[in-house]
Amino acid sequence: MTMLSWRRLRALCIKETYQILRDPSSGIMAFILPMLLLVIFGYGINLDATSMRLGLCNESTGQPAAAFAAHLTGTPYFEIQAGTRPQLDALLADGTIRGYVLLASDFSRLVQNGPDPAPIQIVTDGTEPNIATFLAAFIHNTWAIWNESQARAQGLALAPGTDIQARYWYNPAAISRHYLIPGSITIIMTVIGAMLTSLVVAREWERGTMEALLSSPVTRAELLLSKLLPYFVLGMISMGIVAASAVFFMNVPFHGSIPALLLVTSLFLLSMLGLGLLISSAMRNQFDSAQTTLNIAFLPAVMLSGAFFVIDSMPAPIRAITYLLPPRYLVSSLQTIFLAGDIWTILLPNTLFLAGTSILFLLLTVRATRRRLDG
Amino acid sequence: MIWLYRISALIRKELQILLADRQSRQLVIIPVILQIIIFPLAVTLDVKNTTLAILNEDSGQVSHELSARFAAASAFTTIIHLTGAAQIQQVMDNQDAIAVVWFAQDFSAKAEHGLPGSMQIILDGRRSNSSQIAATYVQDIVNTYFMQAQQTQGQAPQTQLVIHNRYNPNLDYQWFILPSLIALILTVSALILTALSVAREREQGTLEQLLVSPLTPEMIMIGKAVAVLVVGMFQASVIIAAAVFVYKVPLAGSLALIYASAVLYFLALVGIGFLISAVCATQQQAFLGAFAFMMPAILLSGIASPIENMPQWMQTMTWINPVRHFMFIVKSIFLKDASIGFVITHSLPLVLTGAITLSLAVYRYRKRFG
Amino acid sequence: MQAVAMEHVSKHFSGMTQPALNALSGTICSGIITGIAGPDGAGKTTMLRIMAGLLVPDTGTMTVLGHNPVTDSALLRHRIGYMPQKFGLYEDLSVLENLTLHADLRDVRGMARDKRFAELLSFTALAPFTSRLAGKLSGGMKQKLGLACALLGTPELLLLDEPGVGVDPISRRELWKMVQDLAGQGIAVVWSTSYLDEAEACHSVLLLSQGSLLFAGPPHDLTQRLAGRSQHVRGVTGRLRQSLTVMLRQPEVCDGTIQGRNLRIILKDATIRPDLAVLDSAGSPSWATVTPRFEDAFIDLLGGGPGGESALAQAMPMRTAQNKPLIVAENLTKMFGTFAATDNVSFAVRQGEIFGLLGPNGAGKSTTFKMMCGLLQPSSGKAEVLGIDLRRSPAQARQHLGYMAQKFSLYGKLTVRQNLHFFSGAYGLFGSRQRQAVDNMIHAFHLDPVLGSRTDDLSLGYKQRIALACATMHEPDILFLDEPTSGVDPITRREFWNHINAMVEKGVTIMVTTHFMDEAEYCDRIGLVYQGRLIALAPPDDLKSQTATQEIPDPTMEDAFIELIYQQAHI
């Protein structure tokens, strides 16, 4: 008795391939979805604000207020909308502006005569914390430049400042579009690896074909491999499509090597396939498998992978959870491979963890895969 | 009035199926609880608990004082002191630190002479958003230091910035994510449940049994919609309760308005769910179809990144995205106490989507089964 | 040679009150067909699955081909062919792709494979359809393909789980011949069935009921016990159905059916016969002793038939008489592409009539049926019920009909009570009327013990009963029954026909499809469908006399059916 017959395995893989090719939904997942993701991440997800809608209320009549207002209006970061305080409050409330700058009626007087510094009040829309942070930072910069020019114009000694030069390594223009790569590859591989396979296996249980397979000489290894291999190939093809189009059409740099890319993505895909098979052998029906993979596989891949949200900033228990999740390691590896190169001090631990999770999930799957109908 | 009894029988049946066994009941509540626990804690773009590396070639007072201030900031829990420029590469490559601050040799000397000293911040572009935020923290600390220095020298600044974050004074991310979570959960459960429940009835043959009965396609749809609405509203209520009582997010607006707009949103989702199931033959297709709609809709709803940062054509496209509208509405009601007029205005796209998708779905089902 | 030996095999599923198998012992020999017969829920499938190594028995020993199916499963799988109930085919693969898959799985290759394929394809007559998707095959063809797949490795033990369900008499005869050939080649064939005519044809039978063995041995041994108790009542004039009901009320009678122009009666005692005067027949009915059948013995062993009463119909009101036909099909045609599934079919059904639609699998019965119920749009022609086209009618017209689909189509996740409540509610019953209707159904179909169970967990017999209950709860005037008794044991089938017969007496109109030719005898008229066309439309007796020949002067309904189809096929 052999554990593995290539003939049987090949036959099962061919069967699976026909089924993939004949169901339009798997094709959509493997080929259309990657394209859709590229467009979404390429254009839709962008944290680099280029221009922000800012209100300006100048209640002061003097020259300094007018000058600051003019300076603000002149900067390219803002689309300035002037108005009275109630008007701007209303605009802020309905989300038309992200914040406003208020120069109160005593602003010019305070600038000219002191004694206290004149307040430049900034009101931001706290419902979008990220935008509010950026808005405040932009105004801060604008204000600093204005201060300098004011000082120079008045012939005052330059305030002792610093010449801060910010340099972005690996991504000199600091384009957040590089979410493109880790985000889309993680999503694609989760969808194909966990969601599609769990549905497919659950369907075999529902339709009674699993019973026919189990009564044939198929071994457990063949059964598992026949589900792993075709979807592995499908997942890798989709990954290739995403990576290639990102590099060639979206001009994402690729500093690493293709073997490194293949290594981390295939390990990740294996763990997702293991997870999908595990879920479907526990659920045995499509309705429940679908919902479970969505919650166990997909949402963590988006929320806790570090592709979108900063893992470091999460509280310690949640951070601890992310160490158990394969997406974290994939995202970190992909960020490095694409933007920095094959830095093995980062890739090696990630690879080891990915290998560990995939072995873990696959072992659990082997354990959960029954050669019988009951326990 | 007999149709009321028929519909109530349908609703009851749908709910019984949704809650039939332990596995199904768990699927209604466990994901919600998990998401309530994890999302508000996980979803933050703020920078905390990170490591900053400092390469100080300057032995002066100013850089020393600044380094101490960096170490005291909550954003940087760990400080790595580098001894030479050669180490920068390694620290950055290994992502040991989010940024490296590099004081030039003459930094303190220049600063003491009223000249701008040279300081470099090297940021990890692989994590451009968080490193950008980290950079603003560094800048803030530096600016504050010099401003204070100026003040001690008797040079009062002419102006100062006073920042007030309205609706969310501390820019707490949880205040942002919890109202959004209501939209998120409603989207997932409403779409998946409606799309799959029709496909499941078709696969199992029960749809035929319904269609030979006096039930009309409209009644069947209403039955499903109401059942899913009940489940969805229950889930939404759990989140609202958790937001207010556990996370202490102040509920500024009216609860009734939230529920009212949720119902409108829900109708749009159900319409889309029915349309998806109308074109799908199997549960697998229905699920993947719902997913293929849901994922872009959620990613482009404003939760992942602001709509206004998108190119104009895409901003225009998001007008048809009901998730975007509802997320905006529910956040506005929750945090800004949005008025009824505001809610009505912004609900119009939802009503429109609901009306179009539901009538299309009714049309399709009538044509097929009427 | 002994292929399978069972000793005190027991299996209990968690959540079930009764064991699925209860200390079962028996043997299965090579070279013959062994029938595993018994009513629904007897444990037939569990037994087959244990033999196939798919389930592990709780206690007892099972030896298959000299091995333990649990520990030596890998070894045995090459030597066992198994066809599960749903055939285990991939519906999105073609006939040839399904075969190739199973050939590869069983290491059939090279020249041997080509030879085996050719044999099996000609054996199953599937050769012209090799590129067709399995999902698009008719029930009979699916089954032959399932069998072909199970036969690929030339197994020594062939396990067939209810292969006769939902298959027309012609396909069943063909299948039987094939399996007989296989047994002739020395294979041990196990054929599980709830149809006793199939069991009777087996060389040996294991008769199960509720997990226990009632009888083991050649079927003849059991039927012999009935000698003299199987009787025909001949020369009955008037409505046979009413006469049967009267006979079944007699205390001396154990069971009865209609067989052609005669009543087939099983007596409790061969010497005590009821007085035929109770029939009040114009003719002169008389008794005649006939050869007992296995089914007679089976019913006797299980304590007799269900009698002739229908609590279901008793609670129903009498319908007012109507002269117009209630169901009318005129030149009804349904095209799928260029293929005419239903081709210019016309018929009309009067009130209070049982109209049977018969035909081989894939002949277009279900298509015609679905058009009549308004589930499918005819390509041309007219399908009217109560003078209304259901496709265009307001839903209220559907209030008057009940429908029982071919496939079980109640909510499997819901309990029996929840299903009953839902369907009564869907038909607009509420309050005390709803409670009354549900209670009637529970009473009429003896549903008390299963009320709280999920319908998914019930045996087929219960499922079909509940389906009939749900279809009749609102007291429909017209009942559409699409293979209502497919896969159901004879006692449940008799119960069904009691209900059907009694409802017709109340003026309910019934349109039914079936593969059981003995059931066709109950119909007032039969429409025979073949290749989409209606090739005969007459009362059963007329069809039989049409086909009478010198060799078969008194053909059974099955003979008539096969002959009529054969005539058509050779025109």
mmCIF file of C-alpha atoms in Angstrom, chain A residues 29 33 187-202 231 272-273 275-277 279-280 286 289-295 297-299, chain B residues 192 284 287-288 291-292 294:
data_model
loop_
_atom_site.group_PDB
_atom_site.id
_atom_site.type_symbol
_atom_site.label_atom_id
_atom_site.label_comp_id
_atom_site.label_asym_id
_atom_site.label_seq_id
_atom_site.Cartn_x
_atom_site.Cartn_y
_atom_site.Cartn_z
ATOM 1 C CA MET A 29 -12.183 35.377 -7.844
ATOM 2 C CA LEU A 33 -10.732 40.290 -8.277
ATOM 3 C CA ILE A 187 -6.640 39.574 0.388
ATOM 4 C CA ILE A 188 -6.356 37.537 -2.798
ATOM 5 C CA MET A 189 -4.571 34.687 -1.127
ATOM 6 C CA THR A 190 -6.995 34.640 1.764
ATOM 7 C CA VAL A 191 -9.964 34.564 -0.577
ATOM 8 C CA ILE A 192 -8.615 31.824 -2.786
ATOM 9 C CA GLY A 193 -6.857 29.882 -0.075
ATOM 10 C CA ALA A 194 -9.389 29.922 2.721
ATOM 11 C CA MET A 195 -12.742 30.973 1.327
ATOM 12 C CA LEU A 196 -12.856 29.216 -2.021
ATOM 13 C CA THR A 197 -11.469 25.920 -0.726
ATOM 14 C CA SER A 198 -13.743 25.837 2.279
ATOM 15 C CA LEU A 199 -16.764 26.314 0.014
ATOM 16 C CA VAL A 200 -15.580 23.692 -2.417
ATOM 17 C CA VAL A 201 -15.030 21.021 0.231
ATOM 18 C CA ALA A 202 -18.278 21.835 2.012
ATOM 19 C CA TYR A 231 -6.003 26.048 -5.438
ATOM 20 C CA MET A 272 -4.653 29.715 4.276
ATOM 21 C CA LEU A 273 -5.448 26.527 2.369
ATOM 22 C CA LEU A 275 -7.327 26.948 7.397
ATOM 23 C CA GLY A 276 -9.971 26.690 4.663
ATOM 24 C CA LEU A 277 -9.873 22.908 4.670
ATOM 25 C CA ILE A 279 -13.104 25.032 8.544
ATOM 26 C CA SER A 280 -14.955 23.087 5.877
ATOM 27 C CA GLN A 286 -21.520 25.930 2.561
ATOM 28 C CA SER A 289 -18.355 27.673 6.067
ATOM 29 C CA ALA A 290 -18.758 30.872 4.119
ATOM 30 C CA GLN A 291 -19.598 32.908 7.181
ATOM 31 C CA THR A 292 -16.891 31.352 9.283
ATOM 32 C CA THR A 293 -14.072 31.917 6.800
ATOM 33 C CA LEU A 294 -15.218 35.475 6.372
ATOM 34 C CA ASN A 295 -14.801 36.063 10.080
ATOM 35 C CA ALA A 297 -9.742 34.315 7.805
ATOM 36 C CA PHE A 298 -10.725 37.408 5.902
ATOM 37 C CA LEU A 299 -11.368 40.023 8.552
ATOM 38 C CA ILE B 192 -24.452 37.511 2.914
ATOM 39 C CA GLN B 284 -20.921 29.359 -3.800
ATOM 40 C CA PHE B 287 -21.331 34.076 -1.594
ATOM 41 C CA LEU B 288 -18.499 35.027 -3.887
ATOM 42 C CA PHE B 291 -18.074 39.209 -1.408
ATOM 43 C CA ALA B 292 -17.004 40.720 -4.719
ATOM 44 C CA MET B 294 -18.788 43.933 -0.449
#
